[in-house]
PDB file of C-alpha atoms in Angstrom:
ATOM      1  CA  MET A   1      37.686  -4.400   0.049  1.00 37.00           C
ATOM      2  CA  LEU A   2      34.135  -5.875   0.939  1.00 39.00           C
ATOM      3  CA  PHE A   3      33.302  -2.245   1.758  1.00 39.00           C
ATOM      4  CA  LEU A   4      34.126  -1.413  -1.593  1.00 40.00           C
ATOM      5  CA  SER A   5      32.535  -4.288  -3.473  1.00 40.00           C
ATOM      6  CA  GLU A   6      29.119  -3.759  -1.780  1.00 43.00           C
ATOM      7  CA  SER A   7      29.138  -0.494  -2.607  1.00 41.00           C
ATOM      8  CA  ASN A   8      28.572  -1.777  -6.011  1.00 43.00           C
ATOM      9  CA  ALA A   9      27.133  -4.164  -5.954  1.00 44.00           C
ATOM     10  CA  GLN A  10      23.947  -2.270  -6.432  1.00 57.00           C
ATOM     11  CA  ILE A  11      20.944  -2.099  -9.006  1.00 89.00           C
ATOM     12  CA  HIS A  12      18.064  -0.423  -9.257  1.00 94.00           C
ATOM     13  CA  GLU A  13      14.696  -0.200 -10.013  1.00 96.00           C
ATOM     14  CA  ILE A  14      12.372   2.596 -10.815  1.00 97.00           C
ATOM     15  CA  GLY A  15       8.638   2.781 -11.746  1.00 98.00           C
ATOM     16  CA  LEU A  16       4.727   3.096 -11.910  1.00 98.00           C
ATOM     17  CA  PHE A  17       2.062   1.363  -9.811  1.00 98.00           C
ATOM     18  CA  GLY A  18      -1.148   1.579 -10.963  1.00 98.00           C
ATOM     19  CA  GLY A  19      -4.679   0.022 -10.361  1.00 98.00           C
ATOM     20  CA  GLY A  20      -7.572   0.462  -7.344  1.00 97.00           C
ATOM     21  CA  SER A  21      -8.364   0.614  -3.812  1.00 97.00           C
ATOM     22  CA  ASN A  22     -10.989  -0.542  -1.162  1.00 96.00           C
ATOM     23  CA  TYR A  23     -11.628   0.657   2.399  1.00 95.00           C
ATOM     24  CA  ILE A  24     -12.622  -2.209   4.986  1.00 95.00           C
ATOM     25  CA  GLY A  25     -14.911  -0.441   7.924  1.00 93.00           C
ATOM     26  CA  ASP A  26     -17.757   0.359   9.834  1.00 93.00           C
ATOM     27  CA  VAL A  27     -19.375   1.728   6.582  1.00 93.00           C
ATOM     28  CA  GLY A  28     -20.522  -0.177   3.460  1.00 90.00           C
ATOM     29  CA  LYS A  29     -18.917  -3.193   1.761  1.00 88.00           C
ATOM     30  CA  THR A  30     -16.783  -5.926   4.505  1.00 85.00           C
ATOM     31  CA  ASP A  31     -14.966  -7.472   1.024  1.00 88.00           C
ATOM     32  CA  PHE A  32     -11.619  -7.750   1.404  1.00 90.00           C
ATOM     33  CA  ILE A  33     -10.599  -7.454  -2.324  1.00 91.00           C
ATOM     34  CA  ALA A  34     -13.237  -5.151  -3.870  1.00 91.00           C
ATOM     35  CA  PRO A  35     -11.159  -2.085  -5.732  1.00 94.00           C
ATOM     36  CA  ASN A  36     -13.703   0.654  -6.783  1.00 93.00           C
ATOM     37  CA  LYS A  37     -11.544   3.730  -7.118  1.00 96.00           C
ATOM     38  CA  ALA A  38      -8.316   3.858  -9.202  1.00 97.00           C
ATOM     39  CA  ALA A  39      -5.009   4.030  -7.175  1.00 98.00           C
ATOM     40  CA  PHE A  40      -1.129   5.495  -8.859  1.00 97.00           C
ATOM     41  CA  GLY A  41       2.160   5.671  -7.622  1.00 98.00           C
ATOM     42  CA  LEU A  42       5.868   5.486  -8.150  1.00 98.00           C
ATOM     43  CA  LEU A  43       8.440   3.089  -6.709  1.00 97.00           C
ATOM     44  CA  TYR A  44      12.017   2.453  -6.115  1.00 98.00           C
ATOM     45  CA  LYS A  45      13.646  -0.272  -5.015  1.00 97.00           C
ATOM     46  CA  TRP A  46      17.337  -1.098  -4.057  1.00 96.00           C
ATOM     47  CA  ASN A  47      18.291  -4.436  -4.782  1.00 94.00           C
ATOM     48  CA  LYS A  48      20.528  -5.971  -1.847  1.00 91.00           C
ATOM     49  CA  SER A  49      21.062  -9.421  -3.400  1.00 91.00           C
ATOM     50  CA  THR A  50      18.760 -11.793  -5.412  1.00 92.00           C
ATOM     51  CA  ARG A  51      16.703 -12.479  -2.939  1.00 93.00           C
ATOM     52  CA  HIS A  52      15.677  -9.835  -1.295  1.00 94.00           C
ATOM     53  CA  SER A  53      15.390  -5.444  -1.332  1.00 96.00           C
ATOM     54  CA  TRP A  54      14.745  -2.155  -0.083  1.00 97.00           C
ATOM     55  CA  ARG A  55      11.587  -1.029  -1.251  1.00 98.00           C
ATOM     56  CA  PHE A  56       9.960   2.887  -1.131  1.00 98.00           C
ATOM     57  CA  SER A  57       6.458   4.088  -2.728  1.00 98.00           C
ATOM     58  CA  TYR A  58       4.570   6.626  -2.638  1.00 98.00           C
ATOM     59  CA  ILE A  59       0.636   5.702  -3.438  1.00 98.00           C
ATOM     60  CA  GLN A  60      -2.154   7.863  -3.861  1.00 97.00           C
ATOM     61  CA  SER A  61      -6.327   7.021  -4.176  1.00 97.00           C
ATOM     62  CA  GLU A  62      -9.916   7.922  -2.955  1.00 96.00           C
ATOM     63  CA  ILE A  63     -11.463   5.877  -0.947  1.00 96.00           C
ATOM     64  CA  ASN A  64     -15.233   5.539  -0.098  1.00 93.00           C
ATOM     65  CA  GLY A  65     -18.119   3.125   1.633  1.00 92.00           C
ATOM     66  CA  ASN A  66     -21.614   3.279   1.178  1.00 92.00           C
ATOM     67  CA  ASP A  67     -24.498   1.072   3.299  1.00 91.00           C
ATOM     68  CA  LYS A  68     -26.962   1.011   0.194  1.00 89.00           C
ATOM     69  CA  ASN A  69     -24.456  -1.047  -1.293  1.00 88.00           C
ATOM     70  CA  THR A  70     -23.857  -4.269   1.143  1.00 87.00           C
ATOM     71  CA  LYS A  71     -26.129  -6.595   2.012  1.00 83.00           C
ATOM     72  CA  THR A  72     -25.734  -6.622   5.874  1.00 85.00           C
ATOM     73  CA  PRO A  73     -29.453  -5.103   6.903  1.00 86.00           C
ATOM     74  CA  GLY A  74     -28.197  -2.802   9.568  1.00 85.00           C
ATOM     75  CA  ARG A  75     -26.008  -1.267   7.137  1.00 89.00           C
ATOM     76  CA  ASN A  76     -27.952  -1.339   4.735  1.00 88.00           C
ATOM     77  CA  GLN A  77     -31.144   0.454   6.595  1.00 87.00           C
ATOM     78  CA  ARG A  78     -28.559   2.930   8.462  1.00 90.00           C
ATOM     79  CA  GLY A  79     -27.276   4.408   4.754  1.00 87.00           C
ATOM     80  CA  ASN A  80     -24.510   6.095   6.036  1.00 90.00           C
ATOM     81  CA  ARG A  81     -21.451   6.780   3.497  1.00 92.00           C
ATOM     82  CA  PHE A  82     -17.782   8.577   3.333  1.00 94.00           C
ATOM     83  CA  ASP A  83     -15.444   9.585   0.368  1.00 95.00           C
ATOM     84  CA  ASN A  84     -11.868  10.492   2.000  1.00 96.00           C
ATOM     85  CA  ASP A  85      -8.379  10.438  -0.088  1.00 96.00           C
ATOM     86  CA  ILE A  86      -5.111   8.810   0.573  1.00 97.00           C
ATOM     87  CA  LYS A  87      -1.820   9.671   0.309  1.00 98.00           C
ATOM     88  CA  GLU A  88       0.534   7.212   1.217  1.00 98.00           C
ATOM     89  CA  PHE A  89       4.872   6.866   2.266  1.00 98.00           C
ATOM     90  CA  SER A  90       5.693   3.430   2.834  1.00 98.00           C
ATOM     91  CA  LEU A  91       9.359   1.640   3.434  1.00 98.00           C
ATOM     92  CA  GLY A  92      10.469  -1.534   3.793  1.00 98.00           C
ATOM     93  CA  LEU A  93      11.196  -4.625   2.520  1.00 98.00           C
ATOM     94  CA  GLU A  94      10.632  -7.236  -0.492  1.00 98.00           C
ATOM     95  CA  PHE A  95      11.819 -10.674  -0.422  1.00 97.00           C
ATOM     96  CA  ASN A  96      11.614 -12.854  -3.704  1.00 97.00           C
ATOM     97  CA  PHE A  97      10.581 -16.969  -2.706  1.00 96.00           C
ATOM     98  CA  PHE A  98      13.199 -17.800  -5.606  1.00 95.00           C
ATOM     99  CA  GLU A  99      16.455 -16.707  -7.224  1.00 92.00           C
ATOM    100  CA  PHE A 100      15.523 -13.417  -9.197  1.00 92.00           C
ATOM    101  CA  ASN A 101      19.096 -11.956 -10.826  1.00 87.00           C
ATOM    102  CA  LEU A 102      18.622  -8.983 -13.087  1.00 81.00           C
ATOM    103  CA  HIS A 103      21.788  -9.819 -15.061  1.00 77.00           C
ATOM    104  CA  ASN A 104      20.714 -13.146 -16.201  1.00 76.00           C
ATOM    105  CA  LEU A 105      19.081 -12.872 -19.483  1.00 77.00           C
ATOM    106  CA  GLU A 106      16.256 -15.416 -19.083  1.00 85.00           C
ATOM    107  CA  LYS A 107      12.648 -14.959 -18.307  1.00 90.00           C
ATOM    108  CA  LYS A 108      12.593 -14.888 -14.160  1.00 92.00           C
ATOM    109  CA  THR A 109       9.699 -14.900 -12.273  1.00 95.00           C
ATOM    110  CA  THR A 110       9.268 -15.200  -8.413  1.00 97.00           C
ATOM    111  CA  PRO A 111       6.011 -14.415  -5.817  1.00 98.00           C
ATOM    112  CA  TYR A 112       7.129 -11.966  -3.597  1.00 98.00           C
ATOM    113  CA  ILE A 113       5.746 -10.117  -0.353  1.00 98.00           C
ATOM    114  CA  TYR A 114       6.567  -7.457   1.340  1.00 98.00           C
ATOM    115  CA  THR A 115       5.998  -5.361   4.555  1.00 98.00           C
ATOM    116  CA  GLY A 116       7.620  -2.148   6.376  1.00 98.00           C
ATOM    117  CA  VAL A 117       5.543   1.044   7.626  1.00 98.00           C
ATOM    118  CA  SER A 118       3.044   3.251   5.950  1.00 98.00           C
ATOM    119  CA  TYR A 119       2.840   6.990   6.533  1.00 98.00           C
ATOM    120  CA  PHE A 120      -0.263   8.545   5.182  1.00 98.00           C
ATOM    121  CA  ALA A 121      -2.532  11.496   5.003  1.00 98.00           C
ATOM    122  CA  TYR A 122      -6.163  11.230   5.324  1.00 97.00           C
ATOM    123  CA  ASN A 123      -9.524  13.417   6.034  1.00 97.00           C
ATOM    124  CA  GLU A 124     -10.700  13.304   9.798  1.00 96.00           C
ATOM    125  CA  LEU A 125     -14.727  13.033   9.308  1.00 95.00           C
ATOM    126  CA  PHE A 126     -17.929  13.002  10.960  1.00 95.00           C
ATOM    127  CA  ILE A 127     -20.900  11.969   9.453  1.00 92.00           C
ATOM    128  CA  LEU A 128     -24.536  14.133  10.237  1.00 89.00           C
ATOM    129  CA  ASP A 129     -27.841  13.780   9.165  1.00 84.00           C
ATOM    130  CA  GLY A 130     -25.895  11.326   6.661  1.00 79.00           C
ATOM    131  CA  GLU A 131     -23.772  13.570   5.372  1.00 83.00           C
ATOM    132  CA  THR A 132     -20.067  13.364   5.217  1.00 90.00           C
ATOM    133  CA  LYS A 133     -18.330  16.242   6.884  1.00 93.00           C
ATOM    134  CA  ILE A 134     -14.256  17.281   6.830  1.00 95.00           C
ATOM    135  CA  ASP A 135     -13.251  18.077  10.305  1.00 95.00           C
ATOM    136  CA  TYR A 136      -9.247  18.412   9.424  1.00 95.00           C
ATOM    137  CA  ARG A 137      -6.490  16.842   8.068  1.00 96.00           C
ATOM    138  CA  HIS A 138      -4.483  14.466   9.761  1.00 96.00           C
ATOM    139  CA  SER A 139      -1.900  11.738   9.739  1.00 97.00           C
ATOM    140  CA  SER A 140      -1.376   8.200  10.719  1.00 97.00           C
ATOM    141  CA  PHE A 141       0.799   5.187  10.328  1.00 97.00           C
ATOM    142  CA  ALA A 142       0.264   1.761   9.026  1.00 98.00           C
ATOM    143  CA  ILE A 143       1.429  -2.078   8.871  1.00 98.00           C
ATOM    144  CA  PRO A 144       2.113  -2.816   4.487  1.00 98.00           C
ATOM    145  CA  MET A 145       0.908  -6.242   4.017  1.00 98.00           C
ATOM    146  CA  THR A 146       1.949  -7.200   0.504  1.00 98.00           C
ATOM    147  CA  VAL A 147       1.591 -10.028  -1.784  1.00 98.00           C
ATOM    148  CA  GLY A 148       2.673 -10.254  -5.343  1.00 98.00           C
ATOM    149  CA  ILE A 149       4.371 -11.683  -8.304  1.00 98.00           C
ATOM    150  CA  LYS A 150       6.915 -10.401 -10.982  1.00 98.00           C
ATOM    151  CA  SER A 151       8.402 -11.501 -13.988  1.00 96.00           C
ATOM    152  CA  ASN A 152      11.161  -9.754 -16.392  1.00 93.00           C
ATOM    153  CA  ILE A 153       9.653  -9.399 -19.658  1.00 92.00           C
ATOM    154  CA  SER A 154      12.775  -7.430 -21.375  1.00 90.00           C
ATOM    155  CA  PRO A 155      16.412  -7.237 -20.204  1.00 86.00           C
ATOM    156  CA  ARG A 156      15.546  -3.951 -18.015  1.00 90.00           C
ATOM    157  CA  ILE A 157      11.673  -4.221 -17.551  1.00 94.00           C
ATOM    158  CA  ILE A 158      10.010  -5.709 -14.906  1.00 96.00           C
ATOM    159  CA  LEU A 159       6.250  -6.332 -14.573  1.00 97.00           C
ATOM    160  CA  GLY A 160       4.117  -7.494 -11.435  1.00 98.00           C
ATOM    161  CA  PHE A 161       0.808  -7.684 -10.079  1.00 98.00           C
ATOM    162  CA  GLU A 162       0.464  -7.754  -6.602  1.00 98.00           C
ATOM    163  CA  ILE A 163      -2.561  -6.844  -3.431  1.00 98.00           C
ATOM    164  CA  GLY A 164      -1.145  -5.178  -0.676  1.00 97.00           C
ATOM    165  CA  THR A 165      -3.721  -4.891   2.802  1.00 97.00           C
ATOM    166  CA  ARG A 166      -2.977  -1.519   5.061  1.00 97.00           C
ATOM    167  CA  TYR A 167      -3.589  -2.126   8.883  1.00 97.00           C
ATOM    168  CA  THR A 168      -4.070   1.690   9.712  1.00 97.00           C
ATOM    169  CA  PHE A 169      -3.692   2.835  13.297  1.00 96.00           C
ATOM    170  CA  THR A 170      -7.028   4.933  12.502  1.00 96.00           C
ATOM    171  CA  ASP A 171     -11.118   4.137  12.477  1.00 95.00           C
ATOM    172  CA  ASN A 172     -11.584   6.718  11.370  1.00 95.00           C
ATOM    173  CA  LEU A 173     -10.783   6.632   7.648  1.00 96.00           C
ATOM    174  CA  ASP A 174     -14.761   6.620   7.484  1.00 94.00           C
ATOM    175  CA  GLY A 175     -16.369   8.960   9.490  1.00 94.00           C
ATOM    176  CA  SER A 176     -17.607   6.358  12.358  1.00 94.00           C
ATOM    177  CA  ASN A 177     -15.142   7.602  15.217  1.00 94.00           C
ATOM    178  CA  PRO A 178     -14.394  11.441  15.181  1.00 93.00           C
ATOM    179  CA  LYS A 179     -11.214  12.770  17.265  1.00 91.00           C
ATOM    180  CA  ASN A 180     -12.836  15.399  18.017  1.00 92.00           C
ATOM    181  CA  THR A 181     -14.347  15.508  21.835  1.00 90.00           C
ATOM    182  CA  ASN A 182     -17.316  17.663  20.380  1.00 92.00           C
ATOM    183  CA  LEU A 183     -17.964  14.580  17.927  1.00 93.00           C
ATOM    184  CA  ALA A 184     -18.481  12.164  20.153  1.00 92.00           C
ATOM    185  CA  PRO A 185     -22.212  11.552  19.685  1.00 92.00           C
ATOM    186  CA  LEU A 186     -21.423  10.984  16.217  1.00 93.00           C
ATOM    187  CA  LYS A 187     -19.329   7.658  16.611  1.00 93.00           C
ATOM    188  CA  PHE A 188     -21.007   4.656  15.154  1.00 91.00           C
ATOM    189  CA  GLY A 189     -20.195   1.157  14.471  1.00 88.00           C
ATOM    190  CA  ASN A 190     -16.857  -0.518  16.182  1.00 88.00           C
ATOM    191  CA  ILE A 191     -14.997   1.571  17.759  1.00 83.00           C
ATOM    192  CA  ASN A 192     -12.052  -1.139  18.942  1.00 86.00           C
ATOM    193  CA  SER A 193     -11.479  -1.759  15.419  1.00 91.00           C
ATOM    194  CA  LYS A 194      -8.711   0.068  12.944  1.00 95.00           C
ATOM    195  CA  ASP A 195      -9.486  -0.117   9.343  1.00 96.00           C
ATOM    196  CA  TRP A 196      -7.818  -1.318   6.421  1.00 96.00           C
ATOM    197  CA  CYS A 197      -7.127  -0.109   3.061  1.00 96.00           C
ATOM    198  CA  VAL A 198      -6.310  -2.439   0.299  1.00 97.00           C
ATOM    199  CA  PHE A 199      -4.598  -1.456  -2.988  1.00 98.00           C
ATOM    200  CA  SER A 200      -4.161  -3.782  -5.913  1.00 97.00           C
ATOM    201  CA  GLY A 201      -2.913  -3.331  -9.221  1.00 98.00           C
ATOM    202  CA  PHE A 202      -0.065  -3.597 -11.911  1.00 98.00           C
ATOM    203  CA  THR A 203       3.597  -2.450 -11.516  1.00 98.00           C
ATOM    204  CA  ILE A 204       6.095  -2.299 -14.168  1.00 98.00           C
ATOM    205  CA  THR A 205       9.739  -0.904 -13.253  1.00 97.00           C
ATOM    206  CA  TYR A 206      13.321  -0.173 -14.713  1.00 95.00           C
ATOM    207  CA  THR A 207      16.344  -1.586 -13.832  1.00 93.00           C
ATOM    208  CA  PHE A 208      19.690   0.025 -14.259  1.00 89.00           C
ATOM    209  CA  GLY A 209      22.725   0.600 -12.102  1.00 81.00           C
ATOM    210  CA  ASN A 210      26.059  -1.419 -12.269  1.00 69.00           C
ATOM    211  CA  LYS A 211      25.854  -5.461 -12.106  1.00 59.00           C
ATOM    212  CA  PRO A 212      26.092  -6.643  -8.469  1.00 48.00           C
ATOM    213  CA  CYS A 213      28.170  -9.020  -7.345  1.00 51.00           C
ATOM    214  CA  TYR A 214      26.441 -11.697  -4.852  1.00 49.00           C
ATOM    215  CA  CYS A 215      29.503 -14.085  -4.561  1.00 46.00           C
ATOM    216  CA  LEU A 216      29.835 -11.846  -0.380  1.00 43.00           C
ATOM    217  CA  GLU A 217      26.415 -13.648  -0.165  1.00 45.00           C
TER     218      GLU A 217
END
């Protein structure tokens, strides 16, 4: 009986993410939140209770950096720049700070946090004479850390805004630390720190599924 009740107690969300992205690393600005490229993606949430849900997302965006746009003297004089593109799949747990019962018709608003694991594809780069070159396509993992706020704007539509950082396990989104040993002389910057990506923007999701029963919690 517990299994049957739980299996019929799910409600789903599917929707879109739209906003911007920025990068933090060895090239260009060091601002934490400074979106300069468009980012968009898809979202799916499987709400297990009024306080938490499993979440899957796909986001893609370009990222770039230009030393000429920073006031840091050393970087500005160096003058390197790069462009890369990111395609990310992420899976994890979203936690609501307040009760968010989707079948209560009253307007509800709650802050939330999200974390899990991300797997993304990007270009392995190197910079030669100030020009960015692509070595090969590669993939890696990252840890997403997202904070946001959401509210139901209709019985089935939820609107949210979030800022999500990605601590990546690579130091070469910008061409500063190529993995190809033949390119080792082209390394620069702090090769002991990893690169970060930030996605900030709006989410809009449509809810569907059976009305959940939270009486077992």
